[in-house]
PDB file of C-alpha atoms in Angstrom:
ATOM      1  CA  MET A  10      -1.115   4.749 -25.312  1.00 50.00           C
ATOM      2  CA  ARG A  11       1.810   3.521 -23.251  1.00 47.00           C
ATOM      3  CA  ASP A  12       4.026   1.151 -25.192  1.00 46.00           C
ATOM      4  CA  ASN A  13       4.042  -1.276 -22.284  1.00 47.00           C
ATOM      5  CA  PRO A  14       0.756  -1.127 -20.396  1.00 47.00           C
ATOM      6  CA  GLY A  15       1.847  -3.980 -18.126  1.00 46.00           C
ATOM      7  CA  MET A  16       4.772  -1.867 -16.908  1.00 51.00           C
ATOM      8  CA  SER A  17       7.030  -4.688 -15.708  1.00 60.00           C
ATOM      9  CA  ALA A  18       7.329  -8.279 -14.653  1.00 71.00           C
ATOM     10  CA  ASP A  19       7.293  -7.215 -10.982  1.00 85.00           C
ATOM     11  CA  PRO A  20       3.668  -7.411  -9.811  1.00 90.00           C
ATOM     12  CA  PHE A  21       4.399  -5.727  -6.476  1.00 90.00           C
ATOM     13  CA  SER A  22       5.983  -2.694  -8.149  1.00 89.00           C
ATOM     14  CA  ASP A  23       3.202  -2.648 -10.734  1.00 89.00           C
ATOM     15  CA  ILE A  24       0.509  -2.277  -8.112  1.00 89.00           C
ATOM     16  CA  LEU A  25       2.372   0.361  -6.096  1.00 89.00           C
ATOM     17  CA  GLN A  26       2.861   2.374  -9.284  1.00 87.00           C
ATOM     18  CA  PHE A  27      -0.709   1.774 -10.397  1.00 88.00           C
ATOM     19  CA  THR A  28      -2.089   3.134  -7.120  1.00 90.00           C
ATOM     20  CA  ASN A  29       0.374   6.052  -7.152  1.00 89.00           C
ATOM     21  CA  ALA A  30       1.402   5.081  -3.620  1.00 90.00           C
ATOM     22  CA  GLU A  31       3.481   7.937  -2.208  1.00 90.00           C
ATOM     23  CA  SER A  32       4.719   8.187   1.367  1.00 90.00           C
ATOM     24  CA  LEU A  33       5.363  11.415   3.274  1.00 87.00           C
ATOM     25  CA  VAL A  34       6.689  12.067   6.756  1.00 86.00           C
ATOM     26  CA  THR A  35       4.349  14.700   8.192  1.00 84.00           C
ATOM     27  CA  GLY A  36       5.418  15.115  11.805  1.00 84.00           C
ATOM     28  CA  GLY A  37       6.716  13.717  15.047  1.00 88.00           C
ATOM     29  CA  PHE A  38       7.242  14.433  18.713  1.00 92.00           C
ATOM     30  CA  THR A  39       9.528  13.772  21.647  1.00 93.00           C
ATOM     31  CA  ALA A  40       8.391  13.109  25.203  1.00 95.00           C
ATOM     32  CA  GLY A  41       9.606  12.578  28.722  1.00 95.00           C
ATOM     33  CA  GLY A  42       7.975  11.444  31.964  1.00 94.00           C
ATOM     34  CA  SER A  43       4.312  10.413  31.907  1.00 96.00           C
ATOM     35  CA  TRP A  44       2.441  11.331  28.763  1.00 96.00           C
ATOM     36  CA  ALA A  45      -0.353  10.167  26.439  1.00 95.00           C
ATOM     37  CA  ILE A  46      -1.771  11.540  23.191  1.00 95.00           C
ATOM     38  CA  ARG A  47      -5.044  10.639  21.521  1.00 95.00           C
ATOM     39  CA  PHE A  48      -4.985  10.881  17.719  1.00 93.00           C
ATOM     40  CA  PRO A  49      -8.165  11.114  15.626  1.00 93.00           C
ATOM     41  CA  ALA A  50      -9.053   8.410  13.128  1.00 93.00           C
ATOM     42  CA  PRO A  51      -6.928   9.122  10.034  1.00 90.00           C
ATOM     43  CA  ASP A  52      -8.614   9.470   6.667  1.00 89.00           C
ATOM     44  CA  LYS A  53      -5.534   8.017   4.937  1.00 90.00           C
ATOM     45  CA  ILE A  54      -3.132   5.169   5.607  1.00 93.00           C
ATOM     46  CA  LYS A  55      -0.933   6.267   8.498  1.00 93.00           C
ATOM     47  CA  PHE A  56       2.485   4.980   9.520  1.00 92.00           C
ATOM     48  CA  PHE A  57       4.635   5.796  12.511  1.00 92.00           C
ATOM     49  CA  ALA A  58       7.837   4.578  14.097  1.00 93.00           C
ATOM     50  CA  VAL A  59       9.527   4.725  17.488  1.00 94.00           C
ATOM     51  CA  VAL A  60      13.037   6.080  17.042  1.00 92.00           C
ATOM     52  CA  LYS A  61      13.886   6.305  20.742  1.00 94.00           C
ATOM     53  CA  GLY A  62      12.464   4.716  23.878  1.00 96.00           C
ATOM     54  CA  HIS A  63       9.179   2.802  23.964  1.00 96.00           C
ATOM     55  CA  CYS A  64       5.445   3.476  24.144  1.00 96.00           C
ATOM     56  CA  TRP A  65       2.086   1.764  24.352  1.00 97.00           C
ATOM     57  CA  VAL A  66      -0.309   1.909  21.418  1.00 96.00           C
ATOM     58  CA  SER A  67      -4.044   1.560  22.061  1.00 96.00           C
ATOM     59  CA  ILE A  68      -6.194   1.296  18.931  1.00 95.00           C
ATOM     60  CA  LYS A  69      -9.970   1.606  18.947  1.00 94.00           C
ATOM     61  CA  GLY A  70     -11.406  -1.862  18.369  1.00 91.00           C
ATOM     62  CA  VAL A  71      -8.259  -3.672  19.556  1.00 91.00           C
ATOM     63  CA  THR A  72      -8.703  -5.150  23.039  1.00 91.00           C
ATOM     64  CA  ASP A  73      -5.169  -4.926  24.437  1.00 94.00           C
ATOM     65  CA  PRO A  74      -2.606  -2.141  24.122  1.00 95.00           C
ATOM     66  CA  ILE A  75       0.530  -2.978  22.137  1.00 95.00           C
ATOM     67  CA  ARG A  76       4.020  -2.182  23.392  1.00 96.00           C
ATOM     68  CA  PHE A  77       6.298  -0.564  20.831  1.00 96.00           C
ATOM     69  CA  GLU A  78      10.048  -0.632  21.303  1.00 95.00           C
ATOM     70  CA  THR A  79      12.774   1.426  19.639  1.00 94.00           C
ATOM     71  CA  GLY A  80      12.751   0.619  15.922  1.00 92.00           C
ATOM     72  CA  ASP A  81       9.193  -0.754  15.858  1.00 93.00           C
ATOM     73  CA  VAL A  82       7.012   0.456  12.984  1.00 93.00           C
ATOM     74  CA  GLY A  83       3.222   0.518  12.706  1.00 93.00           C
ATOM     75  CA  LEU A  84       0.866   0.962   9.774  1.00 94.00           C
ATOM     76  CA  LEU A  85      -2.775   1.893  10.390  1.00 94.00           C
ATOM     77  CA  ALA A  86      -4.977   1.363   7.332  1.00 92.00           C
ATOM     78  CA  ALA A  87      -8.341   1.505   9.136  1.00 91.00           C
ATOM     79  CA  GLN A  88     -10.086   4.723  10.137  1.00 92.00           C
ATOM     80  CA  ARG A  89      -9.683   4.207  13.865  1.00 94.00           C
ATOM     81  CA  SER A  90      -8.593   6.597  16.574  1.00 95.00           C
ATOM     82  CA  PHE A  91      -5.583   5.558  18.632  1.00 96.00           C
ATOM     83  CA  VAL A  92      -3.546   6.580  21.667  1.00 96.00           C
ATOM     84  CA  LEU A  93       0.233   6.649  22.090  1.00 96.00           C
ATOM     85  CA  ALA A  94       1.286   6.685  25.749  1.00 96.00           C
ATOM     86  CA  SER A  95       4.133   6.097  28.151  1.00 96.00           C
ATOM     87  CA  HIS A  96       1.736   3.813  30.017  1.00 95.00           C
ATOM     88  CA  PRO A  97      -1.813   2.619  29.144  1.00 94.00           C
ATOM     89  CA  ARG A  98      -3.271   4.129  32.326  1.00 94.00           C
ATOM     90  CA  VAL A  99      -2.127   7.699  31.629  1.00 95.00           C
ATOM     91  CA  ALA A 100      -5.056   9.944  30.649  1.00 95.00           C
ATOM     92  CA  PRO A 101      -4.511  11.153  27.070  1.00 95.00           C
ATOM     93  CA  VAL A 102      -4.638  14.713  25.773  1.00 94.00           C
ATOM     94  CA  ASP A 103      -6.025  15.493  22.339  1.00 93.00           C
ATOM     95  CA  ALA A 104      -3.399  15.608  19.589  1.00 90.00           C
ATOM     96  CA  MET A 105      -4.943  18.713  18.022  1.00 86.00           C
ATOM     97  CA  SER A 106      -4.248  20.697  21.191  1.00 86.00           C
ATOM     98  CA  ILE A 107      -0.569  19.792  20.913  1.00 86.00           C
ATOM     99  CA  PHE A 108      -0.027  20.154  17.193  1.00 81.00           C
ATOM    100  CA  SER A 109      -2.355  23.104  16.589  1.00 73.00           C
ATOM    101  CA  GLY A 110      -0.863  26.093  14.849  1.00 62.00           C
ATOM    102  CA  ALA A 111      -0.091  26.893  11.242  1.00 46.00           C
ATOM    103  CA  GLY A 112       2.434  24.434   9.857  1.00 54.00           C
ATOM    104  CA  LYS A 113       3.305  22.948  13.259  1.00 59.00           C
ATOM    105  CA  LYS A 114       4.642  19.437  12.697  1.00 68.00           C
ATOM    106  CA  THR A 115       6.618  18.629  15.855  1.00 79.00           C
ATOM    107  CA  ALA A 116       6.046  18.886  19.586  1.00 87.00           C
ATOM    108  CA  ILE A 117       7.801  18.259  22.888  1.00 90.00           C
ATOM    109  CA  LEU A 118       6.004  16.731  25.873  1.00 92.00           C
ATOM    110  CA  GLY A 119       7.692  17.060  29.248  1.00 90.00           C
ATOM    111  CA  ASP A 120      11.468  17.255  28.925  1.00 91.00           C
ATOM    112  CA  GLY A 121      11.402  15.263  25.663  1.00 91.00           C
ATOM    113  CA  ARG A 122      14.301  13.047  26.737  1.00 93.00           C
ATOM    114  CA  ASP A 123      12.750   9.578  26.942  1.00 95.00           C
ATOM    115  CA  PHE A 124      10.889   9.060  23.700  1.00 96.00           C
ATOM    116  CA  ALA A 125      10.979  10.100  20.036  1.00 94.00           C
ATOM    117  CA  HIS A 126       8.435   9.362  17.305  1.00 93.00           C
ATOM    118  CA  ILE A 127       8.008  10.126  13.623  1.00 92.00           C
ATOM    119  CA  GLY A 128       4.817   9.666  11.629  1.00 90.00           C
ATOM    120  CA  GLY A 129       3.378  10.193   8.205  1.00 90.00           C
ATOM    121  CA  HIS A 130       0.808   9.250   5.616  1.00 91.00           C
ATOM    122  CA  VAL A 131       0.679   7.119   2.505  1.00 92.00           C
ATOM    123  CA  LEU A 132      -1.041   8.958  -0.335  1.00 90.00           C
ATOM    124  CA  LEU A 133      -2.995   6.922  -2.860  1.00 90.00           C
ATOM    125  CA  ASP A 134      -4.760   7.792  -6.081  1.00 86.00           C
ATOM    126  CA  ALA A 135      -8.348   8.743  -5.306  1.00 80.00           C
ATOM    127  CA  VAL A 136      -9.701   5.972  -7.569  1.00 79.00           C
ATOM    128  CA  SER A 137      -7.086   3.299  -8.237  1.00 84.00           C
ATOM    129  CA  GLY A 138      -5.770   3.510  -4.670  1.00 88.00           C
ATOM    130  CA  ARG A 139      -8.686   1.389  -3.477  1.00 86.00           C
ATOM    131  CA  LEU A 140      -6.923  -1.612  -5.010  1.00 88.00           C
ATOM    132  CA  LEU A 141      -4.354  -1.385  -2.224  1.00 89.00           C
ATOM    133  CA  ALA A 142      -6.362   0.232   0.556  1.00 87.00           C
ATOM    134  CA  ASP A 143      -9.122  -2.380   0.410  1.00 86.00           C
ATOM    135  CA  VAL A 144      -6.803  -5.371   0.969  1.00 87.00           C
ATOM    136  CA  LEU A 145      -4.595  -4.067   3.756  1.00 89.00           C
ATOM    137  CA  PRO A 146      -5.418  -5.300   7.255  1.00 89.00           C
ATOM    138  CA  PRO A 147      -6.607  -2.661   9.712  1.00 90.00           C
ATOM    139  CA  TRP A 148      -3.287  -2.719  11.529  1.00 92.00           C
ATOM    140  CA  ILE A 149       0.276  -3.904  10.875  1.00 92.00           C
ATOM    141  CA  HIS A 150       2.980  -3.995  13.554  1.00 92.00           C
ATOM    142  CA  VAL A 151       6.546  -4.730  12.468  1.00 91.00           C
ATOM    143  CA  PRO A 152       8.789  -5.248  15.528  1.00 91.00           C
ATOM    144  CA  ALA A 153      12.399  -4.114  15.471  1.00 87.00           C
ATOM    145  CA  ALA A 154      13.327  -7.751  16.122  1.00 83.00           C
ATOM    146  CA  SER A 155      11.858  -8.863  12.781  1.00 83.00           C
ATOM    147  CA  PRO A 156      14.070 -10.129   9.919  1.00 80.00           C
ATOM    148  CA  HIS A 157      13.754  -6.655   8.383  1.00 76.00           C
ATOM    149  CA  ALA A 158      15.200  -4.984  11.496  1.00 76.00           C
ATOM    150  CA  THR A 159      18.508  -3.895   9.965  1.00 81.00           C
ATOM    151  CA  THR A 160      16.824  -2.165   7.032  1.00 86.00           C
ATOM    152  CA  PHE A 161      14.240  -0.482   9.266  1.00 86.00           C
ATOM    153  CA  ARG A 162      16.913   0.781  11.646  1.00 86.00           C
ATOM    154  CA  TRP A 163      18.924   2.296   8.805  1.00 90.00           C
ATOM    155  CA  LEU A 164      15.861   3.938   7.249  1.00 90.00           C
ATOM    156  CA  LEU A 165      14.723   5.419  10.553  1.00 89.00           C
ATOM    157  CA  ASP A 166      18.209   6.747  11.340  1.00 89.00           C
ATOM    158  CA  GLN A 167      18.389   8.366   7.925  1.00 90.00           C
ATOM    159  CA  LEU A 168      14.896   9.858   8.249  1.00 89.00           C
ATOM    160  CA  VAL A 169      15.755  11.420  11.584  1.00 85.00           C
ATOM    161  CA  ALA A 170      19.014  12.790  10.181  1.00 87.00           C
ATOM    162  CA  GLU A 171      17.341  14.268   7.109  1.00 86.00           C
ATOM    163  CA  ARG A 172      14.556  15.904   9.107  1.00 80.00           C
ATOM    164  CA  ALA A 173      17.136  17.481  11.428  1.00 78.00           C
ATOM    165  CA  SER A 174      19.323  18.772   8.603  1.00 80.00           C
ATOM    166  CA  ASP A 175      19.018  21.842   6.441  1.00 77.00           C
ATOM    167  CA  GLN A 176      20.943  20.357   3.545  1.00 84.00           C
ATOM    168  CA  PRO A 177      19.709  20.925  -0.001  1.00 88.00           C
ATOM    169  CA  GLY A 178      17.253  18.232  -1.058  1.00 88.00           C
ATOM    170  CA  SER A 179      16.389  17.108   2.472  1.00 87.00           C
ATOM    171  CA  GLN A 180      12.651  17.262   1.757  1.00 85.00           C
ATOM    172  CA  LEU A 181      12.954  15.012  -1.284  1.00 89.00           C
ATOM    173  CA  ALA A 182      15.344  12.668   0.515  1.00 90.00           C
ATOM    174  CA  SER A 183      12.869  12.316   3.395  1.00 89.00           C
ATOM    175  CA  ALA A 184      10.066  11.490   0.952  1.00 88.00           C
ATOM    176  CA  GLN A 185      12.187   8.815  -0.754  1.00 91.00           C
ATOM    177  CA  LEU A 186      13.170   7.281   2.576  1.00 91.00           C
ATOM    178  CA  ALA A 187       9.522   7.265   3.691  1.00 91.00           C
ATOM    179  CA  GLN A 188       8.604   5.476   0.463  1.00 92.00           C
ATOM    180  CA  LEU A 189      11.250   2.815   1.149  1.00 92.00           C
ATOM    181  CA  LEU A 190       9.906   2.466   4.692  1.00 91.00           C
ATOM    182  CA  PHE A 191       6.382   1.825   3.366  1.00 92.00           C
ATOM    183  CA  ILE A 192       7.691  -0.783   0.904  1.00 91.00           C
ATOM    184  CA  GLN A 193       9.579  -2.531   3.696  1.00 90.00           C
ATOM    185  CA  ILE A 194       6.436  -2.594   5.866  1.00 91.00           C
ATOM    186  CA  LEU A 195       4.517  -4.264   3.034  1.00 91.00           C
ATOM    187  CA  ARG A 196       7.358  -6.715   2.390  1.00 89.00           C
ATOM    188  CA  ALA A 197       7.344  -7.691   6.045  1.00 88.00           C
ATOM    189  CA  HIS A 198       3.579  -8.136   5.862  1.00 88.00           C
ATOM    190  CA  LEU A 199       3.893 -10.349   2.763  1.00 86.00           C
ATOM    191  CA  LYS A 200       5.974 -12.772   4.843  1.00 84.00           C
ATOM    192  CA  THR A 201       2.736 -13.586   6.681  1.00 80.00           C
ATOM    193  CA  ALA A 202       0.911 -14.469   3.443  1.00 71.00           C
ATOM    194  CA  ASP A 203      -0.382 -17.780   4.794  1.00 74.00           C
ATOM    195  CA  LEU A 204      -2.383 -15.883   7.426  1.00 77.00           C
ATOM    196  CA  MET A 205      -4.029 -13.471   4.981  1.00 84.00           C
ATOM    197  CA  PRO A 206      -7.436 -13.878   3.362  1.00 87.00           C
ATOM    198  CA  ALA A 207      -7.405 -14.925  -0.288  1.00 90.00           C
ATOM    199  CA  GLY A 208      -6.650 -12.039  -2.626  1.00 91.00           C
ATOM    200  CA  TRP A 209      -3.976 -10.467  -4.777  1.00 91.00           C
ATOM    201  CA  LEU A 210      -1.904  -9.382  -1.776  1.00 89.00           C
ATOM    202  CA  ARG A 211      -1.693 -12.931  -0.476  1.00 91.00           C
ATOM    203  CA  ALA A 212      -0.896 -14.107  -4.000  1.00 92.00           C
ATOM    204  CA  LEU A 213       2.100 -11.744  -4.170  1.00 89.00           C
ATOM    205  CA  GLY A 214       3.500 -13.343  -1.038  1.00 88.00           C
ATOM    206  CA  ASP A 215       3.218 -16.901  -2.363  1.00 92.00           C
ATOM    207  CA  PRO A 216       6.454 -17.969  -4.105  1.00 92.00           C
ATOM    208  CA  ARG A 217       4.767 -20.986  -5.721  1.00 95.00           C
ATOM    209  CA  ILE A 218       2.680 -18.879  -8.092  1.00 95.00           C
ATOM    210  CA  ALA A 219       5.137 -15.989  -8.427  1.00 93.00           C
ATOM    211  CA  PRO A 220       6.368 -17.137 -11.872  1.00 94.00           C
ATOM    212  CA  ALA A 221       2.827 -17.030 -13.273  1.00 96.00           C
ATOM    213  CA  LEU A 222       2.179 -13.578 -11.820  1.00 95.00           C
ATOM    214  CA  ARG A 223       5.412 -12.282 -13.340  1.00 94.00           C
ATOM    215  CA  LEU A 224       4.418 -13.622 -16.749  1.00 95.00           C
ATOM    216  CA  MET A 225       0.942 -12.085 -16.657  1.00 95.00           C
ATOM    217  CA  HIS A 226       2.180  -8.714 -15.413  1.00 94.00           C
ATOM    218  CA  GLY A 227       5.089  -8.706 -17.846  1.00 93.00           C
ATOM    219  CA  ASP A 228       2.818  -9.188 -20.871  1.00 94.00           C
ATOM    220  CA  PRO A 229      -0.857  -8.739 -19.944  1.00 94.00           C
ATOM    221  CA  ALA A 230      -1.914  -8.460 -23.601  1.00 95.00           C
ATOM    222  CA  ARG A 231      -0.785 -11.976 -24.407  1.00 95.00           C
ATOM    223  CA  ALA A 232      -3.412 -14.716 -24.615  1.00 94.00           C
ATOM    224  CA  TRP A 233      -1.960 -16.784 -21.795  1.00 96.00           C
ATOM    225  CA  HIS A 234      -3.073 -20.390 -21.496  1.00 96.00           C
ATOM    226  CA  LEU A 235      -3.472 -22.199 -18.205  1.00 96.00           C
ATOM    227  CA  GLU A 236      -0.970 -24.863 -19.306  1.00 96.00           C
ATOM    228  CA  GLU A 237       1.749 -22.245 -19.913  1.00 96.00           C
ATOM    229  CA  LEU A 238       1.252 -20.631 -16.532  1.00 97.00           C
ATOM    230  CA  ALA A 239       1.165 -23.971 -14.739  1.00 97.00           C
ATOM    231  CA  ARG A 240       4.354 -25.087 -16.508  1.00 97.00           C
ATOM    232  CA  ALA A 241       6.134 -21.909 -15.412  1.00 96.00           C
ATOM    233  CA  CYS A 242       5.238 -22.781 -11.816  1.00 97.00           C
ATOM    234  CA  ALA A 243       6.326 -26.423 -12.229  1.00 97.00           C
ATOM    235  CA  MET A 244       2.818 -27.670 -11.445  1.00 97.00           C
ATOM    236  CA  SER A 245       0.206 -29.682 -13.209  1.00 97.00           C
ATOM    237  CA  ARG A 246      -2.656 -27.730 -14.746  1.00 96.00           C
ATOM    238  CA  THR A 247      -5.100 -28.948 -12.091  1.00 97.00           C
ATOM    239  CA  THR A 248      -2.803 -28.361  -9.137  1.00 97.00           C
ATOM    240  CA  PHE A 249      -1.869 -24.883 -10.353  1.00 97.00           C
ATOM    241  CA  ALA A 250      -5.475 -23.831 -10.958  1.00 97.00           C
ATOM    242  CA  PHE A 251      -6.516 -25.085  -7.515  1.00 97.00           C
ATOM    243  CA  HIS A 252      -3.625 -23.462  -5.663  1.00 96.00           C
ATOM    244  CA  PHE A 253      -3.879 -20.148  -7.523  1.00 97.00           C
ATOM    245  CA  ARG A 254      -7.570 -19.825  -6.730  1.00 97.00           C
ATOM    246  CA  LYS A 255      -6.931 -20.764  -3.112  1.00 95.00           C
ATOM    247  CA  VAL A 256      -4.446 -17.939  -2.548  1.00 95.00           C
ATOM    248  CA  ALA A 257      -5.680 -15.311  -5.042  1.00 94.00           C
ATOM    249  CA  GLY A 258      -9.394 -15.872  -4.578  1.00 94.00           C
ATOM    250  CA  VAL A 259      -9.996 -16.091  -8.333  1.00 96.00           C
ATOM    251  CA  PRO A 260      -8.846 -18.410 -11.168  1.00 97.00           C
ATOM    252  CA  PRO A 261      -5.607 -17.418 -12.971  1.00 97.00           C
ATOM    253  CA  LEU A 262      -7.255 -16.164 -16.153  1.00 96.00           C
ATOM    254  CA  THR A 263      -9.823 -14.195 -14.156  1.00 96.00           C
ATOM    255  CA  TYR A 264      -6.930 -12.530 -12.340  1.00 96.00           C
ATOM    256  CA  LEU A 265      -5.419 -11.662 -15.728  1.00 96.00           C
ATOM    257  CA  THR A 266      -8.683 -10.170 -16.977  1.00 96.00           C
ATOM    258  CA  GLU A 267      -9.115  -8.104 -13.813  1.00 95.00           C
ATOM    259  CA  TRP A 268      -5.564  -6.762 -14.065  1.00 95.00           C
ATOM    260  CA  ARG A 269      -6.158  -5.855 -17.695  1.00 96.00           C
ATOM    261  CA  MET A 270      -9.239  -3.908 -16.662  1.00 95.00           C
ATOM    262  CA  ARG A 271      -7.269  -2.046 -13.998  1.00 93.00           C
ATOM    263  CA  LEU A 272      -4.797  -1.010 -16.689  1.00 94.00           C
ATOM    264  CA  ALA A 273      -7.680  -0.076 -18.958  1.00 95.00           C
ATOM    265  CA  GLU A 274      -9.208   2.115 -16.247  1.00 92.00           C
ATOM    266  CA  ARG A 275      -5.958   4.003 -15.881  1.00 90.00           C
ATOM    267  CA  ALA A 276      -5.595   4.483 -19.639  1.00 92.00           C
ATOM    268  CA  LEU A 277      -9.183   5.667 -19.986  1.00 92.00           C
ATOM    269  CA  ARG A 278      -8.749   8.158 -17.172  1.00 89.00           C
ATOM    270  CA  GLU A 279      -5.323   9.512 -18.073  1.00 87.00           C
ATOM    271  CA  GLU A 280      -5.104   9.250 -21.851  1.00 88.00           C
ATOM    272  CA  THR A 281      -7.077  10.259 -24.912  1.00 89.00           C
ATOM    273  CA  ALA A 282      -6.478   7.177 -27.057  1.00 92.00           C
ATOM    274  CA  PRO A 283      -9.642   5.745 -28.680  1.00 94.00           C
ATOM    275  CA  VAL A 284     -11.379   2.968 -26.767  1.00 95.00           C
ATOM    276  CA  ALA A 285     -10.567   0.472 -29.520  1.00 95.00           C
ATOM    277  CA  LEU A 286      -6.851   1.259 -29.210  1.00 96.00           C
ATOM    278  CA  VAL A 287      -6.944   0.837 -25.441  1.00 96.00           C
ATOM    279  CA  GLY A 288      -8.548  -2.553 -25.921  1.00 96.00           C
ATOM    280  CA  ARG A 289      -6.042  -3.594 -28.590  1.00 96.00           C
ATOM    281  CA  SER A 290      -3.117  -2.696 -26.327  1.00 95.00           C
ATOM    282  CA  LEU A 291      -4.495  -5.167 -23.789  1.00 96.00           C
ATOM    283  CA  GLY A 292      -5.029  -8.055 -26.187  1.00 95.00           C
ATOM    284  CA  TYR A 293      -8.609  -7.530 -27.409  1.00 96.00           C
ATOM    285  CA  THR A 294      -9.042  -7.854 -31.159  1.00 93.00           C
ATOM    286  CA  SER A 295     -12.226  -5.797 -31.316  1.00 95.00           C
ATOM    287  CA  GLU A 296     -13.729  -2.867 -29.458  1.00 95.00           C
ATOM    288  CA  SER A 297     -16.869  -4.854 -28.717  1.00 96.00           C
ATOM    289  CA  ALA A 298     -14.897  -7.690 -27.085  1.00 96.00           C
ATOM    290  CA  PHE A 299     -13.009  -5.196 -24.934  1.00 97.00           C
ATOM    291  CA  SER A 300     -16.163  -3.249 -24.039  1.00 96.00           C
ATOM    292  CA  ASN A 301     -17.985  -6.417 -23.018  1.00 96.00           C
ATOM    293  CA  ALA A 302     -15.083  -7.524 -20.787  1.00 96.00           C
ATOM    294  CA  PHE A 303     -14.722  -4.063 -19.265  1.00 96.00           C
ATOM    295  CA  LYS A 304     -18.420  -3.791 -18.458  1.00 96.00           C
ATOM    296  CA  ARG A 305     -18.510  -7.300 -17.028  1.00 95.00           C
ATOM    297  CA  VAL A 306     -15.676  -6.499 -14.588  1.00 95.00           C
ATOM    298  CA  THR A 307     -16.391  -2.843 -13.740  1.00 92.00           C
ATOM    299  CA  GLY A 308     -20.120  -2.538 -14.330  1.00 93.00           C
ATOM    300  CA  HIS A 309     -19.668   0.355 -16.785  1.00 93.00           C
ATOM    301  CA  SER A 310     -18.878   0.680 -20.454  1.00 94.00           C
ATOM    302  CA  PRO A 311     -15.417   2.117 -21.274  1.00 95.00           C
ATOM    303  CA  ARG A 312     -16.931   5.296 -22.697  1.00 94.00           C
ATOM    304  CA  THR A 313     -19.134   5.885 -19.661  1.00 93.00           C
ATOM    305  CA  PHE A 314     -16.208   5.235 -17.322  1.00 92.00           C
ATOM    306  CA  ARG A 315     -13.979   7.683 -19.228  1.00 91.00           C
ATOM    307  CA  ARG A 316     -16.631  10.376 -19.325  1.00 89.00           C
ATOM    308  CA  THR A 317     -17.441  10.059 -15.623  1.00 87.00           C
ATOM    309  CA  THR A 318     -13.887   9.890 -14.261  1.00 83.00           C
ATOM    310  CA  GLN A 319     -12.492  12.616 -16.490  1.00 75.00           C
ATOM    311  CA  ALA A 320     -15.376  14.896 -15.578  1.00 73.00           C
ATOM    312  CA  SER A 321     -14.843  14.344 -11.840  1.00 68.00           C
ATOM    313  CA  GLY A 322     -11.086  14.915 -12.066  1.00 61.00           C
ATOM    314  CA  ASN A 323      -8.179  12.825 -10.789  1.00 53.00           C
ATOM    315  CA  GLY A 324      -5.486  13.199  -8.218  1.00 46.00           C
ATOM    316  CA  LEU A 325      -3.922  12.089  -5.001  1.00 42.00           C
ATOM    317  CA  LEU A 326      -5.585  12.418  -1.654  1.00 39.00           C
ATOM    318  CA  ARG A 327      -3.045  14.524   0.217  1.00 39.00           C
ATOM    319  CA  PRO A 328      -2.802  14.987   3.981  1.00 39.00           C
ATOM    320  CA  THR A 329      -2.628  18.124   5.995  1.00 38.00           C
ATOM    321  CA  ALA A 330       0.431  18.523   8.200  1.00 39.00           C
ATOM    322  CA  ASP A 331       0.043  16.509  11.360  1.00 44.00           C
ATOM    323  CA  PRO A 332       1.962  13.986  13.445  1.00 46.00           C
TER     324      PRO A 332
END
């Protein structure tokens, strides 16, 4: 068993690590003149950025096209096809006809002088990744004029430089920069927490309950009391309980139990420690108490869950090379 199943007192980092979120730049293109490309619905979270010029983005299910300027970044979490174009009225060509060919990751449309784009995927664990994938909105647009603009500009400049270089370690450097880009997109999204539906993602963006979340993530095995958590947030017990449920969608101690069960799922999948030891590491004094809580939250007993997930295998869902 891990010595510290809660990992840290940083809930945001905890969840990214728990889901094995990993970002990769997989392609890009440059364009000039009139152009338009239709991309198929991605089967993974897709991100892209405009590094030069501007374009229009038309997403299936979204009424109006969206103008992207230099430095704008988009994240598409829904399985929807979309079109990138110099103008919304240009007839698109299919992306596969442009990027077809073994290992082809870049393309040039026209003279390639007006526009430059990079894109990639976010890989998530096949099982635990649903924790993140299920709460993201279908579409996130972070304009270059946002408060995060300086960081985005630097990251994009570095990504372009690394992809153009043949220096040792450029592949790893690009992956690390893409990971930072994904984190910055989520941080920008968290600034709009008041507009999100209730859930853990909205809770992470609410500074009023942040102290309680840090306590629970820092020591999930502890038998936290509502009074302690409320005191850490400088609220009364009643006010804290009401506000936490409003933003997180569940009461504080229910959130704690659900996070414990997420950690238990990971331990049962990845480790060979006895079920009783897994339960003890998360604060349960008996195997039966842990098993009852696990089944109540997940619908399966710990032993059944371990047998099923280990038999089916684990791993990341990885993309093929595309733009």
